[in-house]
PDB file of C-alpha atoms and ligand atoms in Angstrom:
ATOM      1  CA  MET A   1       0.000   0.000   0.000  1.00 48.00           C
ATOM      2  CA  SER A   2       1.177   3.527  -0.700  1.00 54.00           C
ATOM      3  CA  GLU A   3       2.236   5.707   2.248  1.00 65.00           C
ATOM      4  CA  THR A   4      -0.945   7.746   2.355  1.00 84.00           C
ATOM      5  CA  GLY A   5      -4.549   7.549   1.239  1.00 91.00           C
ATOM      6  CA  PHE A   6      -6.527   4.364   0.804  1.00 97.00           C
ATOM      7  CA  LYS A   7      -7.557   1.715  -1.712  1.00 98.00           C
ATOM      8  CA  TYR A   8     -10.927   1.205  -3.347  1.00 98.00           C
ATOM      9  CA  SER A   9     -12.735  -0.924  -5.884  1.00 98.00           C
ATOM     10  CA  ILE A  10     -16.187  -0.453  -7.356  1.00 98.00           C
ATOM     11  CA  LEU A  11     -17.302  -4.068  -6.999  1.00 98.00           C
ATOM     12  CA  ALA A  12     -20.490  -3.518  -8.979  1.00 98.00           C
ATOM     13  CA  SER A  13     -22.448  -0.499 -10.140  1.00 98.00           C
ATOM     14  CA  GLY A  14     -25.739  -0.312 -12.014  1.00 97.00           C
ATOM     15  CA  SER A  15     -29.488  -0.466 -11.599  1.00 94.00           C
ATOM     16  CA  SER A  16     -29.175  -4.215 -10.961  1.00 95.00           C
ATOM     17  CA  GLY A  17     -26.949  -3.899  -7.883  1.00 98.00           C
ATOM     18  CA  ASN A  18     -24.320  -1.738  -6.211  1.00 98.00           C
ATOM     19  CA  SER A  19     -21.380  -2.318  -3.897  1.00 98.00           C
ATOM     20  CA  PHE A  20     -18.238  -0.296  -3.202  1.00 98.00           C
ATOM     21  CA  TYR A  21     -15.127  -1.539  -1.371  1.00 98.00           C
ATOM     22  CA  LEU A  22     -12.735   0.649   0.621  1.00 98.00           C
ATOM     23  CA  GLU A  23      -9.558  -0.368   2.449  1.00 98.00           C
ATOM     24  CA  THR A  24      -7.105   1.382   4.758  1.00 97.00           C
ATOM     25  CA  PRO A  25      -4.317  -0.195   6.833  1.00 96.00           C
ATOM     26  CA  LYS A  26      -6.868  -0.442   9.673  1.00 97.00           C
ATOM     27  CA  LYS A  27     -10.311  -0.930   8.121  1.00 98.00           C
ATOM     28  CA  LYS A  28     -12.072  -2.803   5.341  1.00 98.00           C
ATOM     29  CA  ILE A  29     -15.463  -1.311   4.542  1.00 98.00           C
ATOM     30  CA  LEU A  30     -18.258  -1.914   2.049  1.00 98.00           C
ATOM     31  CA  VAL A  31     -20.743   0.732   1.037  1.00 99.00           C
ATOM     32  CA  ASP A  32     -23.962  -1.090   0.119  1.00 98.00           C
ATOM     33  CA  ALA A  33     -24.303  -4.761  -0.753  1.00 98.00           C
ATOM     34  CA  GLY A  34     -27.015  -4.687  -3.397  1.00 98.00           C
ATOM     35  CA  LEU A  35     -26.366  -8.109  -4.896  1.00 98.00           C
ATOM     36  CA  SER A  36     -26.651 -11.587  -3.406  1.00 98.00           C
ATOM     37  CA  GLY A  37     -24.204 -12.503  -0.638  1.00 98.00           C
ATOM     38  CA  LYS A  38     -22.737 -15.087  -3.001  1.00 98.00           C
ATOM     39  CA  LYS A  39     -22.161 -12.522  -5.776  1.00 98.00           C
ATOM     40  CA  ILE A  40     -20.593  -9.989  -3.373  1.00 98.00           C
ATOM     41  CA  THR A  41     -18.276 -12.744  -2.119  1.00 98.00           C
ATOM     42  CA  SER A  42     -17.216 -13.570  -5.675  1.00 98.00           C
ATOM     43  CA  LEU A  43     -16.708  -9.863  -6.518  1.00 98.00           C
ATOM     44  CA  LEU A  44     -14.471  -9.517  -3.442  1.00 98.00           C
ATOM     45  CA  GLY A  45     -12.610 -12.598  -4.708  1.00 98.00           C
ATOM     46  CA  GLU A  46     -11.865 -10.728  -7.950  1.00 98.00           C
ATOM     47  CA  ILE A  47      -9.744  -8.288  -5.908  1.00 98.00           C
ATOM     48  CA  ASN A  48      -8.378 -11.048  -3.626  1.00 98.00           C
ATOM     49  CA  ARG A  49     -10.388 -10.029  -0.596  1.00 98.00           C
ATOM     50  CA  LYS A  50     -12.719 -12.030   1.661  1.00 98.00           C
ATOM     51  CA  PRO A  51     -16.076 -11.112   3.248  1.00 98.00           C
ATOM     52  CA  GLU A  52     -14.888 -12.344   6.666  1.00 98.00           C
ATOM     53  CA  ASP A  53     -12.354  -9.491   6.720  1.00 98.00           C
ATOM     54  CA  ILE A  54     -14.972  -6.750   6.221  1.00 98.00           C
ATOM     55  CA  ASP A  55     -15.371  -4.592   9.351  1.00 98.00           C
ATOM     56  CA  ALA A  56     -18.496  -2.656   8.365  1.00 98.00           C
ATOM     57  CA  ILE A  57     -21.134  -2.095   5.697  1.00 98.00           C
ATOM     58  CA  LEU A  58     -22.395   1.486   5.286  1.00 98.00           C
ATOM     59  CA  ILE A  59     -25.828   1.669   3.730  1.00 98.00           C
ATOM     60  CA  THR A  60     -26.949   4.536   1.483  1.00 98.00           C
ATOM     61  CA  HIS A  61     -30.676   3.737   1.290  1.00 98.00           C
ATOM     62  CA  GLU A  62     -33.138   0.854   1.458  1.00 98.00           C
ATOM     63  CA  HIS A  63     -33.636   0.135  -2.257  1.00 97.00           C
ATOM     64  CA  ALA A  64     -32.982  -3.505  -3.172  1.00 97.00           C
ATOM     65  CA  ASP A  65     -30.131  -2.652  -5.546  1.00 98.00           C
ATOM     66  CA  HIS A  66     -28.267  -1.363  -2.455  1.00 98.00           C
ATOM     67  CA  ILE A  67     -29.232  -3.802   0.328  1.00 98.00           C
ATOM     68  CA  HIS A  68     -30.040  -7.131  -1.343  1.00 97.00           C
ATOM     69  CA  GLY A  69     -27.120  -9.019   0.283  1.00 98.00           C
ATOM     70  CA  VAL A  70     -26.744  -7.014   3.511  1.00 98.00           C
ATOM     71  CA  GLY A  71     -28.744  -9.356   5.774  1.00 97.00           C
ATOM     72  CA  VAL A  72     -27.112 -12.551   4.498  1.00 97.00           C
ATOM     73  CA  LEU A  73     -23.578 -11.143   4.822  1.00 98.00           C
ATOM     74  CA  ALA A  74     -24.270  -9.682   8.278  1.00 98.00           C
ATOM     75  CA  ARG A  75     -25.608 -13.008   9.602  1.00 97.00           C
ATOM     76  CA  LYS A  76     -22.771 -15.027   8.114  1.00 98.00           C
ATOM     77  CA  TYR A  77     -19.802 -12.774   8.914  1.00 98.00           C
ATOM     78  CA  GLY A  78     -20.991 -10.550  11.787  1.00 98.00           C
ATOM     79  CA  MET A  79     -19.784  -7.185  10.451  1.00 98.00           C
ATOM     80  CA  ASP A  80     -21.206  -3.908  11.773  1.00 98.00           C
ATOM     81  CA  LEU A  81     -23.934  -2.176   9.766  1.00 98.00           C
ATOM     82  CA  TYR A  82     -24.364   1.597   9.572  1.00 98.00           C
ATOM     83  CA  ALA A  83     -27.348   3.590   8.305  1.00 98.00           C
ATOM     84  CA  ASN A  84     -29.322   6.597   9.464  1.00 98.00           C
ATOM     85  CA  GLU A  85     -32.391   6.149  11.669  1.00 98.00           C
ATOM     86  CA  LYS A  86     -35.009   6.522   8.913  1.00 98.00           C
ATOM     87  CA  THR A  87     -33.166   4.116   6.628  1.00 98.00           C
ATOM     88  CA  TRP A  88     -33.028   1.576   9.465  1.00 98.00           C
ATOM     89  CA  GLN A  89     -36.798   1.866   9.912  1.00 97.00           C
ATOM     90  CA  ALA A  90     -37.345   1.398   6.189  1.00 96.00           C
ATOM     91  CA  MET A  91     -34.988  -1.602   6.105  1.00 96.00           C
ATOM     92  CA  GLU A  92     -36.688  -3.307   9.048  1.00 92.00           C
ATOM     93  CA  ASN A  93     -39.836  -3.346   6.934  1.00 84.00           C
ATOM     94  CA  SER A  94     -38.089  -4.762   3.884  1.00 86.00           C
ATOM     95  CA  LYS A  95     -37.762  -8.456   3.086  1.00 87.00           C
ATOM     96  CA  TYR A  96     -34.046  -8.140   2.311  1.00 90.00           C
ATOM     97  CA  LEU A  97     -32.664  -7.503   5.778  1.00 94.00           C
ATOM     98  CA  GLY A  98     -34.205 -10.332   7.812  1.00 92.00           C
ATOM     99  CA  ASN A  99     -33.002 -10.888  11.383  1.00 93.00           C
ATOM    100  CA  VAL A 100     -29.800  -9.088  12.214  1.00 95.00           C
ATOM    101  CA  ASP A 101     -28.383  -9.017  15.743  1.00 95.00           C
ATOM    102  CA  SER A 102     -29.049  -5.644  17.351  1.00 96.00           C
ATOM    103  CA  SER A 103     -25.379  -5.386  18.411  1.00 98.00           C
ATOM    104  CA  GLN A 104     -24.492  -5.102  14.686  1.00 98.00           C
ATOM    105  CA  LYS A 105     -26.876  -2.193  14.054  1.00 98.00           C
ATOM    106  CA  HIS A 106     -25.369   1.281  14.256  1.00 98.00           C
ATOM    107  CA  ILE A 107     -26.553   4.775  13.437  1.00 98.00           C
ATOM    108  CA  PHE A 108     -24.761   7.034  10.951  1.00 98.00           C
ATOM    109  CA  GLU A 109     -26.813  10.208  10.795  1.00 98.00           C
ATOM    110  CA  MET A 110     -27.036  12.370   7.698  1.00 98.00           C
ATOM    111  CA  GLY A 111     -24.651  15.320   7.571  1.00 97.00           C
ATOM    112  CA  LYS A 112     -22.253  13.812  10.101  1.00 98.00           C
ATOM    113  CA  THR A 113     -18.596  12.795   9.865  1.00 98.00           C
ATOM    114  CA  LYS A 114     -17.563   9.552  11.558  1.00 98.00           C
ATOM    115  CA  THR A 115     -14.078   8.147  12.060  1.00 98.00           C
ATOM    116  CA  PHE A 116     -13.547   4.471  11.265  1.00 98.00           C
ATOM    117  CA  GLY A 117     -10.052   3.590  12.503  1.00 97.00           C
ATOM    118  CA  ASP A 118      -7.800   5.764  10.332  1.00 97.00           C
ATOM    119  CA  ILE A 119     -10.360   7.190   7.879  1.00 98.00           C
ATOM    120  CA  ASP A 120     -13.009   9.914   8.187  1.00 98.00           C
ATOM    121  CA  ILE A 121     -16.295   9.393   6.388  1.00 98.00           C
ATOM    122  CA  GLU A 122     -18.806  12.198   5.837  1.00 98.00           C
ATOM    123  CA  SER A 123     -22.438  11.490   4.963  1.00 98.00           C
ATOM    124  CA  PHE A 124     -24.611  13.874   2.967  1.00 98.00           C
ATOM    125  CA  GLY A 125     -28.242  13.732   1.894  1.00 98.00           C
ATOM    126  CA  VAL A 126     -29.325  13.309  -1.734  1.00 98.00           C
ATOM    127  CA  SER A 127     -32.624  13.835  -3.555  1.00 97.00           C
ATOM    128  CA  HIS A 128     -34.097  10.382  -4.213  1.00 98.00           C
ATOM    129  CA  ASP A 129     -37.351   8.534  -3.532  1.00 97.00           C
ATOM    130  CA  ALA A 130     -36.164   6.619  -0.457  1.00 98.00           C
ATOM    131  CA  ALA A 131     -36.721   7.278   3.282  1.00 98.00           C
ATOM    132  CA  ALA A 132     -33.537   9.297   3.907  1.00 98.00           C
ATOM    133  CA  PRO A 133     -30.936   8.513   1.229  1.00 98.00           C
ATOM    134  CA  GLN A 134     -27.348   9.566   1.956  1.00 98.00           C
ATOM    135  CA  PHE A 135     -24.021   9.145   0.184  1.00 98.00           C
ATOM    136  CA  TYR A 136     -20.471   9.448   1.418  1.00 98.00           C
ATOM    137  CA  ARG A 137     -17.174  11.263   1.105  1.00 98.00           C
ATOM    138  CA  PHE A 138     -14.090   9.342   2.331  1.00 98.00           C
ATOM    139  CA  MET A 139     -11.156  11.388   3.615  1.00 98.00           C
ATOM    140  CA  LYS A 140      -7.706  10.291   4.722  1.00 97.00           C
ATOM    141  CA  ASP A 141      -4.320  12.071   4.665  1.00 95.00           C
ATOM    142  CA  ASP A 142      -5.616  14.885   2.456  1.00 94.00           C
ATOM    143  CA  LYS A 143      -6.978  12.387  -0.108  1.00 97.00           C
ATOM    144  CA  SER A 144     -10.679  11.990  -0.742  1.00 98.00           C
ATOM    145  CA  PHE A 145     -13.143   9.991  -2.793  1.00 98.00           C
ATOM    146  CA  VAL A 146     -16.845  10.755  -3.298  1.00 98.00           C
ATOM    147  CA  MET A 147     -19.740   8.437  -4.122  1.00 98.00           C
ATOM    148  CA  LEU A 148     -22.757  10.201  -5.606  1.00 98.00           C
ATOM    149  CA  THR A 149     -25.478   8.184  -7.326  1.00 98.00           C
ATOM    150  CA  ASP A 150     -29.236   7.799  -6.811  1.00 98.00           C
ATOM    151  CA  THR A 151     -30.093  11.481  -6.876  1.00 98.00           C
ATOM    152  CA  GLY A 152     -32.544  13.349  -9.088  1.00 97.00           C
ATOM    153  CA  TYR A 153     -30.434  16.489  -9.118  1.00 95.00           C
ATOM    154  CA  VAL A 154     -27.332  17.943  -7.501  1.00 96.00           C
ATOM    155  CA  SER A 155     -28.026  20.975  -5.317  1.00 95.00           C
ATOM    156  CA  ASP A 156     -25.450  23.708  -4.648  1.00 93.00           C
ATOM    157  CA  ARG A 157     -25.190  22.326  -1.108  1.00 93.00           C
ATOM    158  CA  MET A 158     -24.295  18.844  -2.390  1.00 95.00           C
ATOM    159  CA  ALA A 159     -21.903  20.211  -5.021  1.00 94.00           C
ATOM    160  CA  GLY A 160     -20.126  22.113  -2.234  1.00 94.00           C
ATOM    161  CA  ILE A 161     -19.798  19.097   0.033  1.00 94.00           C
ATOM    162  CA  VAL A 162     -18.328  16.927  -2.733  1.00 97.00           C
ATOM    163  CA  GLU A 163     -16.028  19.639  -4.093  1.00 97.00           C
ATOM    164  CA  ASN A 164     -12.547  18.884  -5.458  1.00 98.00           C
ATOM    165  CA  ALA A 165     -12.188  15.217  -4.479  1.00 98.00           C
ATOM    166  CA  ASP A 166      -9.344  13.113  -5.884  1.00 98.00           C
ATOM    167  CA  GLY A 167     -11.846  10.630  -7.254  1.00 98.00           C
ATOM    168  CA  TYR A 168     -15.564  10.342  -7.934  1.00 98.00           C
ATOM    169  CA  LEU A 169     -18.118   7.679  -8.577  1.00 98.00           C
ATOM    170  CA  ILE A 170     -20.804   9.768 -10.279  1.00 98.00           C
ATOM    171  CA  GLU A 171     -24.187   8.649 -11.544  1.00 98.00           C
ATOM    172  CA  SER A 172     -24.777   8.366 -15.311  1.00 98.00           C
ATOM    173  CA  ASN A 173     -28.070   6.534 -15.038  1.00 97.00           C
ATOM    174  CA  HIS A 174     -29.813   7.085 -18.343  1.00 97.00           C
ATOM    175  CA  ASP A 175     -29.861   8.778 -21.679  1.00 96.00           C
ATOM    176  CA  VAL A 176     -32.966  10.963 -21.657  1.00 97.00           C
ATOM    177  CA  GLU A 177     -33.877  10.186 -25.303  1.00 95.00           C
ATOM    178  CA  ILE A 178     -33.522   6.418 -24.841  1.00 96.00           C
ATOM    179  CA  LEU A 179     -35.584   6.577 -21.660  1.00 96.00           C
ATOM    180  CA  ARG A 180     -38.350   8.606 -23.315  1.00 94.00           C
ATOM    181  CA  ALA A 181     -38.499   6.322 -26.354  1.00 95.00           C
ATOM    182  CA  GLY A 182     -38.213   3.102 -24.339  1.00 94.00           C
ATOM    183  CA  SER A 183     -40.680   0.565 -23.010  1.00 93.00           C
ATOM    184  CA  TYR A 184     -40.954   1.765 -19.398  1.00 94.00           C
ATOM    185  CA  ALA A 185     -44.428   2.760 -18.208  1.00 95.00           C
ATOM    186  CA  TRP A 186     -45.094   6.516 -18.237  1.00 94.00           C
ATOM    187  CA  ARG A 187     -45.201   6.678 -14.439  1.00 94.00           C
ATOM    188  CA  LEU A 188     -41.810   4.979 -14.071  1.00 94.00           C
ATOM    189  CA  LYS A 189     -40.285   7.276 -16.711  1.00 96.00           C
ATOM    190  CA  GLN A 190     -41.598  10.273 -14.758  1.00 95.00           C
ATOM    191  CA  ARG A 191     -40.116   8.867 -11.549  1.00 94.00           C
ATOM    192  CA  ILE A 192     -36.659   8.406 -13.074  1.00 94.00           C
ATOM    193  CA  LEU A 193     -36.699  11.866 -14.690  1.00 95.00           C
ATOM    194  CA  SER A 194     -37.993  13.639 -11.563  1.00 95.00           C
ATOM    195  CA  ASP A 195     -35.989  15.492  -8.913  1.00 94.00           C
ATOM    196  CA  LEU A 196     -36.311  12.344  -6.767  1.00 96.00           C
ATOM    197  CA  GLY A 197     -35.046   9.978  -9.470  1.00 97.00           C
ATOM    198  CA  HIS A 198     -31.639   9.524 -11.067  1.00 97.00           C
ATOM    199  CA  LEU A 199     -29.050  11.685 -12.845  1.00 98.00           C
ATOM    200  CA  SER A 200     -29.001  11.387 -16.643  1.00 98.00           C
ATOM    201  CA  ASN A 201     -25.708  11.237 -18.554  1.00 98.00           C
ATOM    202  CA  GLU A 202     -25.920  15.011 -19.125  1.00 98.00           C
ATOM    203  CA  ASP A 203     -26.831  15.704 -15.476  1.00 97.00           C
ATOM    204  CA  GLY A 204     -23.887  13.612 -14.262  1.00 98.00           C
ATOM    205  CA  ALA A 205     -21.487  15.522 -16.509  1.00 98.00           C
ATOM    206  CA  GLU A 206     -22.963  18.852 -15.401  1.00 97.00           C
ATOM    207  CA  ALA A 207     -22.525  17.826 -11.732  1.00 97.00           C
ATOM    208  CA  MET A 208     -18.876  16.916 -12.354  1.00 98.00           C
ATOM    209  CA  ILE A 209     -18.195  20.264 -14.046  1.00 97.00           C
ATOM    210  CA  ARG A 210     -19.502  21.986 -10.904  1.00 96.00           C
ATOM    211  CA  ALA A 211     -17.829  19.731  -8.331  1.00 97.00           C
ATOM    212  CA  MET A 212     -14.435  18.661  -9.665  1.00 97.00           C
ATOM    213  CA  GLY A 213     -11.266  20.665  -9.091  1.00 97.00           C
ATOM    214  CA  ASN A 214      -7.517  20.721  -9.547  1.00 97.00           C
ATOM    215  CA  ARG A 215      -7.100  17.638  -7.323  1.00 97.00           C
ATOM    216  CA  THR A 216      -9.463  15.483  -9.357  1.00 98.00           C
ATOM    217  CA  LYS A 217      -7.750  12.635 -11.186  1.00 98.00           C
ATOM    218  CA  LYS A 218     -10.370   9.931 -11.625  1.00 98.00           C
ATOM    219  CA  ILE A 219     -14.040   9.931 -12.544  1.00 98.00           C
ATOM    220  CA  TYR A 220     -15.990   6.650 -12.625  1.00 98.00           C
ATOM    221  CA  LEU A 221     -19.383   6.520 -14.316  1.00 98.00           C
ATOM    222  CA  GLY A 222     -21.846   4.609 -12.169  1.00 98.00           C
ATOM    223  CA  HIS A 223     -25.385   3.289 -11.768  1.00 98.00           C
ATOM    224  CA  LEU A 224     -26.007   2.880 -15.510  1.00 98.00           C
ATOM    225  CA  SER A 225     -29.466   1.594 -16.377  1.00 97.00           C
ATOM    226  CA  LYS A 226     -29.459  -1.618 -18.422  1.00 95.00           C
ATOM    227  CA  GLU A 227     -32.621  -0.576 -20.267  1.00 95.00           C
ATOM    228  CA  ASN A 228     -32.082   3.146 -20.716  1.00 97.00           C
ATOM    229  CA  ASN A 229     -28.401   3.631 -21.368  1.00 97.00           C
ATOM    230  CA  ILE A 230     -25.428   2.438 -23.418  1.00 97.00           C
ATOM    231  CA  LYS A 231     -21.969   2.367 -21.834  1.00 97.00           C
ATOM    232  CA  GLU A 232     -20.271   4.020 -24.824  1.00 98.00           C
ATOM    233  CA  LEU A 233     -22.894   6.777 -24.958  1.00 98.00           C
ATOM    234  CA  ALA A 234     -22.567   7.513 -21.222  1.00 98.00           C
ATOM    235  CA  HIS A 235     -18.786   7.682 -21.584  1.00 98.00           C
ATOM    236  CA  MET A 236     -18.889   9.876 -24.679  1.00 98.00           C
ATOM    237  CA  THR A 237     -21.400  12.279 -23.119  1.00 98.00           C
ATOM    238  CA  MET A 238     -19.201  12.767 -20.033  1.00 98.00           C
ATOM    239  CA  VAL A 239     -15.987  13.195 -22.042  1.00 98.00           C
ATOM    240  CA  ASN A 240     -17.546  15.591 -24.559  1.00 98.00           C
ATOM    241  CA  GLN A 241     -19.237  17.801 -21.963  1.00 98.00           C
ATOM    242  CA  LEU A 242     -16.069  18.052 -19.867  1.00 98.00           C
ATOM    243  CA  ALA A 243     -14.028  18.881 -22.983  1.00 98.00           C
ATOM    244  CA  GLN A 244     -16.547  21.556 -23.979  1.00 98.00           C
ATOM    245  CA  ALA A 245     -16.127  23.065 -20.499  1.00 97.00           C
ATOM    246  CA  ASP A 246     -12.375  23.282 -21.238  1.00 97.00           C
ATOM    247  CA  LEU A 247     -11.465  20.674 -18.627  1.00 97.00           C
ATOM    248  CA  GLY A 248      -8.374  18.548 -19.273  1.00 96.00           C
ATOM    249  CA  VAL A 249     -10.098  15.226 -19.853  1.00 97.00           C
ATOM    250  CA  GLY A 250      -7.548  12.501 -20.634  1.00 96.00           C
ATOM    251  CA  VAL A 251      -4.724  14.824 -19.516  1.00 97.00           C
ATOM    252  CA  ASP A 252      -5.412  16.182 -16.030  1.00 97.00           C
ATOM    253  CA  PHE A 253      -7.823  13.373 -15.190  1.00 98.00           C
ATOM    254  CA  GLN A 254      -9.313  10.189 -16.639  1.00 98.00           C
ATOM    255  CA  VAL A 255     -12.876   8.963 -17.105  1.00 98.00           C
ATOM    256  CA  TYR A 256     -13.522   5.271 -16.349  1.00 98.00           C
ATOM    257  CA  ASP A 257     -16.460   2.925 -16.843  1.00 98.00           C
ATOM    258  CA  THR A 258     -17.786   0.587 -14.180  1.00 98.00           C
ATOM    259  CA  SER A 259     -19.578  -2.712 -14.616  1.00 98.00           C
ATOM    260  CA  PRO A 260     -22.738  -4.190 -13.086  1.00 97.00           C
ATOM    261  CA  ASP A 261     -21.000  -7.534 -12.575  1.00 96.00           C
ATOM    262  CA  THR A 262     -17.212  -7.114 -12.552  1.00 98.00           C
ATOM    263  CA  ALA A 263     -15.075  -5.312  -9.969  1.00 98.00           C
ATOM    264  CA  THR A 264     -12.814  -2.434 -11.015  1.00 98.00           C
ATOM    265  CA  THR A 265      -9.104  -2.925 -10.219  1.00 98.00           C
ATOM    266  CA  LEU A 266      -8.198  -2.281  -6.572  1.00 98.00           C
ATOM    267  CA  THR A 267      -6.754   1.238  -6.872  1.00 97.00           C
ATOM    268  CA  ASP A 268      -4.787   3.599  -4.613  1.00 96.00           C
ATOM    269  CA  ILE A 269      -6.054   7.115  -4.172  1.00 94.00           C
TER     270      ILE A 269
HETATM  271 ZN1   ZN B   1     -32.275   4.005  -5.178  1.00 89.77          ZN
HETATM  272 ZN1   ZN B   2     -29.820   2.513  -6.881  1.00 89.77          ZN
END
């Protein structure tokens, strides 16, 4: 491991399931486990890590694509679980959590910074149709990484909180034209396009233009919809919009894809 910072891998990202892995010399943490326990275990295997070594799972919100495997993993490996109070209430009513020992349940309130061993993690609220959805900024030794998906828009407040991170996982959920023309029911299309839905490819690029700074080296495109997006289109939209804003795409920083079923390389930040 490098002298400073931390390591991360986006184990899976997409409408079908999300999980993010973070590692410091002292802690191994997952954010969300939105695939089966078996699949999460195999994704961890891709980066030579094991679920029994995970200290904690931080949960963003109660949607199935974020909590599907949380209960199974918690029962099998006994790690600590963190979510805010409202998300806990919503999860208790969902079929995915099941029985989890109360000693494993912990509160991580929105807008707070918590220290896990040698890393500080800040939570911030997003605009999404869940009980109290929150995402996270990880900070260690002057390095930081931001996760921001599952939000209908990015407010000035959010853009400020996530400002000038070294790396980002940013939502590129859908292409608006594909979504409009596609087979989804009108109501579902409205939900996705609303302020409580998901960021489109253009919205994600716009958010990055506002948030990124001179420290930013890596941008990962996340939470792509299988039905309403195409990987190449999401990538091209991000790259083109950043280039049009005179940002040094490919020079000062790189844009990376993620996959719904393959982990990204374990990377130092
Ligand atoms: Zn969601
Ligand atoms: Zn989601």
